[in-house]
Short mmCIF file of C-alpha atoms in Angstrom, two decimals:
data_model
loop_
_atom_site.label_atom_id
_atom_site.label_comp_id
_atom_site.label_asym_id
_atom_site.label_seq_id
_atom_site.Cartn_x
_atom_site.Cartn_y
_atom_site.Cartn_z
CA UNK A 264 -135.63 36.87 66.33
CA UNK A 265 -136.04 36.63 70.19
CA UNK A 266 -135.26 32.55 69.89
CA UNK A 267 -132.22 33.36 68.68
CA UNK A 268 -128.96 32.23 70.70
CA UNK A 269 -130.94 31.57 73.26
CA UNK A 270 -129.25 28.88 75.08
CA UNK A 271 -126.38 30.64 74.47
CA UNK A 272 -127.42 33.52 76.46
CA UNK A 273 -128.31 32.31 79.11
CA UNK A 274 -124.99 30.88 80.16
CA UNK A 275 -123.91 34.35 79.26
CA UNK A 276 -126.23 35.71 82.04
CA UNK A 277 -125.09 33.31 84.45
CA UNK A 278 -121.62 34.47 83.89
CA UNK A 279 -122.00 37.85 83.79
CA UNK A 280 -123.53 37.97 86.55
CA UNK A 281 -121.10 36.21 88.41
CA UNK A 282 -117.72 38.11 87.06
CA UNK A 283 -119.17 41.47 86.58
CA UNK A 284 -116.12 43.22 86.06
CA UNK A 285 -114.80 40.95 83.60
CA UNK A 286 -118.01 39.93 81.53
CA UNK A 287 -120.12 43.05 81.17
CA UNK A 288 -117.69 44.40 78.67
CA UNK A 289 -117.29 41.05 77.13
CA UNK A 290 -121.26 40.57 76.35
CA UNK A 291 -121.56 44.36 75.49
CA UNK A 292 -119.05 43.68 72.85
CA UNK A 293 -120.80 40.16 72.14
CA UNK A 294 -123.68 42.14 71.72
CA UNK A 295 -123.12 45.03 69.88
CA UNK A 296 -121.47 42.89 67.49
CA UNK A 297 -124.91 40.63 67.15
CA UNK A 298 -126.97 43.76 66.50
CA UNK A 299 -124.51 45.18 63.87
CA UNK A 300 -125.03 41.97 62.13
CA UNK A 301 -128.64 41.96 62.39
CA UNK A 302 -128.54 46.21 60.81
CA UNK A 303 -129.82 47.46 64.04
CA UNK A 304 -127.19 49.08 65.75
CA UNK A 305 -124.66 50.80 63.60
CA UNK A 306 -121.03 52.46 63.84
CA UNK A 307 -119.80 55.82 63.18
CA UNK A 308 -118.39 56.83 59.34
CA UNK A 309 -114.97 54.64 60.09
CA UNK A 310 -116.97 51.42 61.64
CA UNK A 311 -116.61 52.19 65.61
CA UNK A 312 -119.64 51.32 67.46
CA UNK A 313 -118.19 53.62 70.33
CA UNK A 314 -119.74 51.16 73.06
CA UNK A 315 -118.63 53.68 75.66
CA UNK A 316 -120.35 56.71 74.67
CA UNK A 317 -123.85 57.62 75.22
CA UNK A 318 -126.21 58.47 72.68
CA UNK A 319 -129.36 60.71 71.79
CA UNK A 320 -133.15 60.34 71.57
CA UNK A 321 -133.32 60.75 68.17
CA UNK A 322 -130.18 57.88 67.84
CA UNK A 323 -132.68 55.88 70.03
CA UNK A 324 -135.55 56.39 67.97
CA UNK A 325 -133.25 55.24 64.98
CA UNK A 326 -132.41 51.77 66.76
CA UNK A 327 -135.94 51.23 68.20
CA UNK A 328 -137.20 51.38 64.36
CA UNK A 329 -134.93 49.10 62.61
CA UNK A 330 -135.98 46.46 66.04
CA UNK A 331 -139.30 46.90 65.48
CA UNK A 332 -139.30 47.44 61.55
CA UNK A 333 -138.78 43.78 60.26
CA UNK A 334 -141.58 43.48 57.67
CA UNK A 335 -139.81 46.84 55.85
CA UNK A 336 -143.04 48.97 56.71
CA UNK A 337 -140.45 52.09 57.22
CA UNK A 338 -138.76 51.57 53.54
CA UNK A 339 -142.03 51.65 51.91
CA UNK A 340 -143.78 54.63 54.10
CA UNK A 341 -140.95 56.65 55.25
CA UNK A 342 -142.64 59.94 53.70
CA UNK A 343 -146.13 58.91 55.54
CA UNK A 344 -143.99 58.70 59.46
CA UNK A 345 -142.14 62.44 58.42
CA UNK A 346 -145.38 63.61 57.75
CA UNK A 347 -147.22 62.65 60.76
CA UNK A 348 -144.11 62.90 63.38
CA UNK A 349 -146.17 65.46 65.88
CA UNK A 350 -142.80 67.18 67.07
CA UNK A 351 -141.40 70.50 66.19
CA UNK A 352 -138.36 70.00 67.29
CA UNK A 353 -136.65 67.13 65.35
CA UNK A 354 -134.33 67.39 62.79
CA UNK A 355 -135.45 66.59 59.10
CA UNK A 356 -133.67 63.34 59.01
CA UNK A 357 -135.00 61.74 62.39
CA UNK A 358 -138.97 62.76 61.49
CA UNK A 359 -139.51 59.59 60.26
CA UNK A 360 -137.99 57.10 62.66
CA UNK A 361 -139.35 59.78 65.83
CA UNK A 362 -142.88 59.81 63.53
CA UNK A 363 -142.36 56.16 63.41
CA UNK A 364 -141.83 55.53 67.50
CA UNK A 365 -144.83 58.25 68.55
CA UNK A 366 -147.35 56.27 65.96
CA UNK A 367 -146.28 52.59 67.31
CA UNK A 368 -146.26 54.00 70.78
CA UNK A 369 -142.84 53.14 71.47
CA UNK A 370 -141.08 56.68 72.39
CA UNK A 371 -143.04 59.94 73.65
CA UNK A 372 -142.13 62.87 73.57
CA UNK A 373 -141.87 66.10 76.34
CA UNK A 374 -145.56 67.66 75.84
CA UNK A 375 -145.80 71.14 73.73
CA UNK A 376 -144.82 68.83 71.02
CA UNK A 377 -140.95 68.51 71.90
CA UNK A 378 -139.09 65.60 71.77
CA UNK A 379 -135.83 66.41 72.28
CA UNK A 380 -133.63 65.17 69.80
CA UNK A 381 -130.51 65.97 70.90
CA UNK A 382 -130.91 65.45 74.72
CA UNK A 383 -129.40 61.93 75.72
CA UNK A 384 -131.07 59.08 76.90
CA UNK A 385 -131.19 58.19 80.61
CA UNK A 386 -131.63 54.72 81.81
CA UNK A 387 -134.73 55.46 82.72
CA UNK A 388 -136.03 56.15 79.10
CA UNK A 389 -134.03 53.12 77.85
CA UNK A 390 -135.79 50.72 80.52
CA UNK A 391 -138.98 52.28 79.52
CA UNK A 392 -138.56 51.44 75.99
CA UNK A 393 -137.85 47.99 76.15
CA UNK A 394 -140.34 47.19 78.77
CA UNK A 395 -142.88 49.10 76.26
CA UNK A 396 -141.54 46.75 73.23
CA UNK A 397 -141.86 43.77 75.44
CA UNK A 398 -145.26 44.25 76.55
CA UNK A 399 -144.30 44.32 79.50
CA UNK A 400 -147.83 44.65 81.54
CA UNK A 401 -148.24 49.18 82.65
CA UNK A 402 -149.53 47.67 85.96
CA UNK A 403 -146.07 46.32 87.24
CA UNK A 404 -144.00 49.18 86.41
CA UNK A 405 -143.42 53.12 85.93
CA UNK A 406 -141.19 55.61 84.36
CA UNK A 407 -140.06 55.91 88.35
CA UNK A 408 -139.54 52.04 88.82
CA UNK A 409 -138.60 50.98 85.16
CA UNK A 410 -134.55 50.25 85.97
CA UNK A 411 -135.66 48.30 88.85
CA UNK A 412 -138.39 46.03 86.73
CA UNK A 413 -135.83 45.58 84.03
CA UNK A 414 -132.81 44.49 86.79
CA UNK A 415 -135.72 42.01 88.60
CA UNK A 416 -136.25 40.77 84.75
CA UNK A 417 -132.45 40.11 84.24
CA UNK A 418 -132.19 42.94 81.24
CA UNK A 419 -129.17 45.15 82.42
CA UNK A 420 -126.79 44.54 85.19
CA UNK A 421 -127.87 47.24 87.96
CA UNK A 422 -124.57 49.04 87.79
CA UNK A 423 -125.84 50.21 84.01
CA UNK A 424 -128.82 51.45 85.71
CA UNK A 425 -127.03 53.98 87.34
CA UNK A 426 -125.68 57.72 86.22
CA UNK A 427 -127.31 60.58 84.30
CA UNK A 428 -127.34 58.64 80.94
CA UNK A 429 -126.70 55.09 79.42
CA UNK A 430 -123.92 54.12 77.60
CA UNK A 431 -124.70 52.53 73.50
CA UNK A 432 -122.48 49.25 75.13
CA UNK A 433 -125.26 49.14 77.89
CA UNK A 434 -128.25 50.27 75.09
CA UNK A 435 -126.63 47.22 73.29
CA UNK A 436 -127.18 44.37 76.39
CA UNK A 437 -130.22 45.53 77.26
CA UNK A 438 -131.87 44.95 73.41
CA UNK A 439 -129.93 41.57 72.91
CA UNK A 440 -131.17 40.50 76.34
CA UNK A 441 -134.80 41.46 75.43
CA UNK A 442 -134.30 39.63 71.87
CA UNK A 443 -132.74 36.43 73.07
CA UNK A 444 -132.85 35.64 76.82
CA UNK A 445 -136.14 36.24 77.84
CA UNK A 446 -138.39 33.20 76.07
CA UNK A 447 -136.60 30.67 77.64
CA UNK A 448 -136.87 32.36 81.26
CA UNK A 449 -139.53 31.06 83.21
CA UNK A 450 -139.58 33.97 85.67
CA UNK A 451 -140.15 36.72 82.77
CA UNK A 452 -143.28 34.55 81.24
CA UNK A 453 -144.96 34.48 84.43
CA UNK A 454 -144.78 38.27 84.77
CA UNK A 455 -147.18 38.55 81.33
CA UNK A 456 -144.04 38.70 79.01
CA UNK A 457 -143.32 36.30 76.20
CA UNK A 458 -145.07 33.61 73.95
CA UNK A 459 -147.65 31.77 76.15
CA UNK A 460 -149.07 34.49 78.49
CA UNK A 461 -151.83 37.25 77.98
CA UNK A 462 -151.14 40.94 78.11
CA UNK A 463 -152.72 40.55 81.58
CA UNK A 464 -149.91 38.42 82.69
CA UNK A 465 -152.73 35.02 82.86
CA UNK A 466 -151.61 32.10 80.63
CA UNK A 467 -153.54 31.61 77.42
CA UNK A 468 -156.61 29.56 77.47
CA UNK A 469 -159.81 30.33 75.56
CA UNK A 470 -161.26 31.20 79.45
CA UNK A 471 -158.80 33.94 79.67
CA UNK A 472 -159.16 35.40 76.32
CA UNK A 473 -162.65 35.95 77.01
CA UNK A 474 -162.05 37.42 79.99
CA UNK A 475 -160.14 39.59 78.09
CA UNK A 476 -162.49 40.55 75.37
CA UNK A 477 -165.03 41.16 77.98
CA UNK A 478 -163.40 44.14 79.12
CA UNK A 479 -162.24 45.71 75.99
CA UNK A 480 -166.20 45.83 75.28
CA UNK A 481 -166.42 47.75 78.18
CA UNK A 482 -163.27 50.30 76.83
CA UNK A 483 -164.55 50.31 73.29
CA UNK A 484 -168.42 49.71 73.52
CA UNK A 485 -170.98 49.25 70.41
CA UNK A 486 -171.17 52.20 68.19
CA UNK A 487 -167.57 53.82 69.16
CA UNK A 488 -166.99 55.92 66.44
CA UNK A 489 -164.11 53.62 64.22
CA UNK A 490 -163.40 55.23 60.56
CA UNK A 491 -160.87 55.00 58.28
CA UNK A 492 -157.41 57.47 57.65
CA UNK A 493 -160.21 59.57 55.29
CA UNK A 494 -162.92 59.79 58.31
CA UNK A 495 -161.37 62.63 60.64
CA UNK A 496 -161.77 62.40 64.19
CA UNK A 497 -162.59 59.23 64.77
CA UNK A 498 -160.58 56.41 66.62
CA UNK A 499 -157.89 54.48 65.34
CA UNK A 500 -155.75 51.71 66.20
CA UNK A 501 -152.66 53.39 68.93
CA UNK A 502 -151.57 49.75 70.44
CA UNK A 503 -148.20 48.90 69.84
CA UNK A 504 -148.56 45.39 67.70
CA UNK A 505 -145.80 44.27 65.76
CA UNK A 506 -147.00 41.17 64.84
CA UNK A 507 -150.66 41.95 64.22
CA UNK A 508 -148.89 44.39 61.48
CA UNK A 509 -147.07 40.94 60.20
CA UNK A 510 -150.10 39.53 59.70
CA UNK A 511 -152.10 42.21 57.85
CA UNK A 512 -149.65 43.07 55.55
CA UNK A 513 -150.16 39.49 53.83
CA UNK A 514 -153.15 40.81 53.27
CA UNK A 515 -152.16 44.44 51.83
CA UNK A 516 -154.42 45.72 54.85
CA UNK A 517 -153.88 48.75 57.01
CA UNK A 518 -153.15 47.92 61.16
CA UNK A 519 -154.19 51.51 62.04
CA UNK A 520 -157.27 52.08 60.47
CA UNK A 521 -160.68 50.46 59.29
CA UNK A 522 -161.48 46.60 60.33
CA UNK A 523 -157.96 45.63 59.64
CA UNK A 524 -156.93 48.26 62.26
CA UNK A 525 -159.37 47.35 65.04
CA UNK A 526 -159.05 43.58 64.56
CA UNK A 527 -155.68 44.98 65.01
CA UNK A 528 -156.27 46.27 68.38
CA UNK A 529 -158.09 43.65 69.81
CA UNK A 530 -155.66 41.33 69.28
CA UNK A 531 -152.66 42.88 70.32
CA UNK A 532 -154.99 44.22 73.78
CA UNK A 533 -155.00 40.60 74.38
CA UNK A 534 -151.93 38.88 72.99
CA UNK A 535 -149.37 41.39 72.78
CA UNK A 536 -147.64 43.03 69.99
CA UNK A 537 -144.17 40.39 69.59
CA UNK A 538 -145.38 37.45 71.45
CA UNK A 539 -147.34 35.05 70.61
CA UNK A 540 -146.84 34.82 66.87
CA UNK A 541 -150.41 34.35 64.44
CA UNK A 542 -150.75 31.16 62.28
CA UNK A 543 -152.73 30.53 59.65
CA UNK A 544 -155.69 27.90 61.22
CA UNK A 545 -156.49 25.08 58.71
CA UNK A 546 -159.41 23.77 60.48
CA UNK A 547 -162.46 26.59 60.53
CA UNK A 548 -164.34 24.83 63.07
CA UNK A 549 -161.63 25.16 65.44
CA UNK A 550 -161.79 28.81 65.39
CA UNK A 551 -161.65 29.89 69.24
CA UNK A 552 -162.04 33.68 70.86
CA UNK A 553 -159.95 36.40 69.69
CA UNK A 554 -158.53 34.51 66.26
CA UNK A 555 -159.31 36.85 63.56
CA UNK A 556 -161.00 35.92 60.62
CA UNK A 557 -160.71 37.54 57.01
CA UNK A 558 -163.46 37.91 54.84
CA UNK A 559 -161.91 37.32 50.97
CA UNK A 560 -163.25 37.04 47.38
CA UNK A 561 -163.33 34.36 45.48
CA UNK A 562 -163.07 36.32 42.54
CA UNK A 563 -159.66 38.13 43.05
CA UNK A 564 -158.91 37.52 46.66
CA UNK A 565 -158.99 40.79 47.99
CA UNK A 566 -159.90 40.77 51.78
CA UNK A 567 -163.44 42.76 52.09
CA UNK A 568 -163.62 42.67 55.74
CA UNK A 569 -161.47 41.29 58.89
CA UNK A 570 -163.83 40.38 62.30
CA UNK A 571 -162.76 39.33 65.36
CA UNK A 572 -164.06 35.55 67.08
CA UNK A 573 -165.69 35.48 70.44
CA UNK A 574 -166.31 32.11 70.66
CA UNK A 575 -166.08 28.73 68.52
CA UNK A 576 -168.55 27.72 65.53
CA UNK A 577 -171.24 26.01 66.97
CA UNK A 578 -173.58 22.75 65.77
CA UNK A 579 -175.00 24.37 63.16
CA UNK A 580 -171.23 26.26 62.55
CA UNK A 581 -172.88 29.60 63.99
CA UNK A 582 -170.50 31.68 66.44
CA UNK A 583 -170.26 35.70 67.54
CA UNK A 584 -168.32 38.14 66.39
CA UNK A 585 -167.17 42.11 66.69
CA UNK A 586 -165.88 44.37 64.25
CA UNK A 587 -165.01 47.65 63.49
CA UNK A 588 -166.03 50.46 60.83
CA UNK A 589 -169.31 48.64 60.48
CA UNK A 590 -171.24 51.89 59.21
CA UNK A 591 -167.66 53.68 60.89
CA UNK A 592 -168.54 51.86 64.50
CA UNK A 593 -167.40 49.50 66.81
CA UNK A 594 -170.08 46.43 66.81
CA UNK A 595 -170.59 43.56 69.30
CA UNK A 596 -173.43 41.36 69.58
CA UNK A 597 -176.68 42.30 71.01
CA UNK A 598 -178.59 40.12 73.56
CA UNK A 599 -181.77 41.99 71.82
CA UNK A 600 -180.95 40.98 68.39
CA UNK A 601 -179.39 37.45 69.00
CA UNK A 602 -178.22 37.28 64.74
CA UNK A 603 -176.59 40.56 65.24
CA UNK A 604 -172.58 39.74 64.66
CA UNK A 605 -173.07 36.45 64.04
CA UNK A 606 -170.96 34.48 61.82
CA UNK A 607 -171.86 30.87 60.25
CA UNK A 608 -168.98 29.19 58.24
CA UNK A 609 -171.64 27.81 55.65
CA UNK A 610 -172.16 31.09 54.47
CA UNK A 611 -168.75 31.21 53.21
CA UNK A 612 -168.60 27.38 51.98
CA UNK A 613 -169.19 25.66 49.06
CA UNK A 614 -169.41 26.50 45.19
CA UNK A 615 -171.02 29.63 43.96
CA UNK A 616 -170.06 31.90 46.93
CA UNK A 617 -168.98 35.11 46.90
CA UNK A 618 -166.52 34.65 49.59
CA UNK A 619 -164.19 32.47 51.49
CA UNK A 620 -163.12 32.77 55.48
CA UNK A 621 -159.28 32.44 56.16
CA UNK A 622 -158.57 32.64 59.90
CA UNK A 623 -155.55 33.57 62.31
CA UNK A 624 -154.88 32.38 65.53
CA UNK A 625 -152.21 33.64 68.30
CA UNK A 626 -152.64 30.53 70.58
CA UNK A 627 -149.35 29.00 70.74
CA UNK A 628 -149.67 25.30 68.81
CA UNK A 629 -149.63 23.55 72.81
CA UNK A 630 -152.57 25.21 73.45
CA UNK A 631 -155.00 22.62 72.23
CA UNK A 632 -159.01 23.06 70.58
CA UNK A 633 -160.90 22.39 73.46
CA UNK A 634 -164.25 22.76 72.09
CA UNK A 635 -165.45 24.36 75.44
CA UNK A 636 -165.98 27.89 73.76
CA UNK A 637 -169.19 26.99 71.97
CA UNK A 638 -171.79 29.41 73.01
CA UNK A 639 -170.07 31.04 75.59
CA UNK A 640 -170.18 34.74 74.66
CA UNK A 641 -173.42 35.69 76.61
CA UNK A 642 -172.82 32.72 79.42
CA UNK A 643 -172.36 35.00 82.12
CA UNK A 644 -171.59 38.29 80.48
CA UNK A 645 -173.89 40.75 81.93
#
């Protein structure tokens, strides 16, 4: 969705801002009028979309689930986000889509478990969102300084930054912005957001990835508790990531919970949740850090476990791994026990096994195999 139009756009941007008066009500109408096509902004009973009026959090939380919803996870498990929405103050009909925002991490609420359904939504809140859904990296930005980040980033014009609330025409530029201006701008990628960059705002190479990984072993060391939605209190996947979900329902796996959840996690700590979109890799060998790798049967191809890569197969097609909800923990390998999490693709080749490896990477296609990830998990990991 977010290469959509977006050539288009950006001579829209370059207009707008140069005729404000004139073009901001042109591209909120040019945009509103996108998103009603695409079913995620909607009118009132007779068909107005009422660009000039503001809206509520629960509308918000309404429109940030049909933009993040696009593998129909809502339609199938609307009763499971009304039954875990942790606010006491929304409306029957908004539980799901405000259960849906406080489990993806998109929208939170006031503490005490409020939310505040009816209050409307500020530009603040708005900026917040977006930046959230983005992946925009926490370190550059804050509740405080959100209008200004999304302004430097070319989302909203700064005159809809300003007043008590934001209007559903300036709700409207700020989403098709996000969806269909930002790949193409150079600026945006090398501030960490869009395909080609890390959560950490460093451009993806295998070097970088492990750089990565090496500190979520320090967040999320071996033998974190890690169970499954029938082990209570223990951890579970709360990173926003979209397109790790994408990729695990092919599989009929959860992204919350179990392996599927924390392979989950990882990924999206390092990738992002919407950029970066996973690909099925052909060639095992070329497996590099932080692709995840599914464990299926033979027999009925049901996935038994998901694991995480922290390097490339070596000569003999060995390479580390981590996992979770290995006995309900978090595993990664152990300079004491050099087999522990280990891998080896012949294992899983050949006639007469039990099982098969399919893999998923989230390096973009330009980011070539290098080979130079072959026994490089302990190289200088202390």
């Amino acid at each position: 969705m977010k290469r959509i139009l977006t050539l288009l756009l950006c001579a829209t941007l370059t207009l707008s801002l140069a005729v404000p008066a004139l073009a901001v009500q042109s591209e909120q109408e040019t945009a509103a009028a996108w998103l009603k096509e695409n079913g995620i902004l909607t009118g009132d009973q007779n068909g107005n979309l009422n660009l000039g009026s503001g809206l509520t959090r629960a509308e918000l939380a309404v429109i940030l689930t049909r933009l993040s919803d696009d593998t129909g996870d809502m339609g199938r498990n609307a009763a499971y986000y009304r039954t875990i929405c942790p606010f006491t103050d929304v409306p029957e009909w908004a539980m799901p889509y405000a259960g849906y925002c406080a489990e993806k991490k998109l929208m939170a609420g006031y503490g005490n478990k409020q939310f505040g359904p009816s209050d409307p939504v500020t530009p603040s809140a708005a900026c917040t969102v977006m930046l959230r859904y983005l992946d925009c990296p926490a370190s550059q930005w804050s509740y405080a300084t959100a209008c200004d980040k999304a302004v430097e980033l070319g989302l909203l014009p700064v005159e809809a930054t300003t007043g008590p609330t934001i209007t559903r025409g300036n709700i409207a530029v700020l989403i098709y912005r996000a969806l269909n201006g930002m790949a193409g701008n150079s600026h945006t990628a090398s501030q960490g957001i869009g395909d080609g960059y890390l959560t950490n705002g460093k451009p993806i190479t295998e070097e970088n990835v492990l750089e990565l990984l090496r500190e979520i072993e320090k967040d999320w060391p071996t033998d974190t508790i890690w169970g499954t939605r029938n082990t209570p209190n223990t951890n579970k996947n709360e990173v926003p990531d979209k397109e790790c979900d994408r990729i695990m329902l092919r599989y009929g796996l959860s992204n919350i919970y179990g392996c599927g959840g924390y392979a989950s996690m990882i990924s999206s700590l390092i990738f992002g949740s919407t950029a970066n979109p996973g690909r099925r890799l052909e060639n095992l060998s070329q497996i590099r850090p932080g692709d995840i790798i599914f464990r299926v049967r033979n027999d009925n191809n049901k996935v038994w476990h998901v694991v995480v890569a922290l390097e490339s197969p070596n000569d003999i097609n060995a390479f580390y791994i981590t996992d979770g909800n290995h006995g309900e923990t978090i595993q990664w390998p152990d300079r004491e026990s050099p087999y522990s999490n280990m891998n080896n693709l012949d294992n899983y080749q050949g006639e007469n096994q039990t099982y098969h490896l399919e893999a998923w990477t989230r390096y973009p296609e330009n980011v070539p195999y290098t080979g130079n990830s072959v026994k490089v998990w302990f190289t200088n990991n202390s």
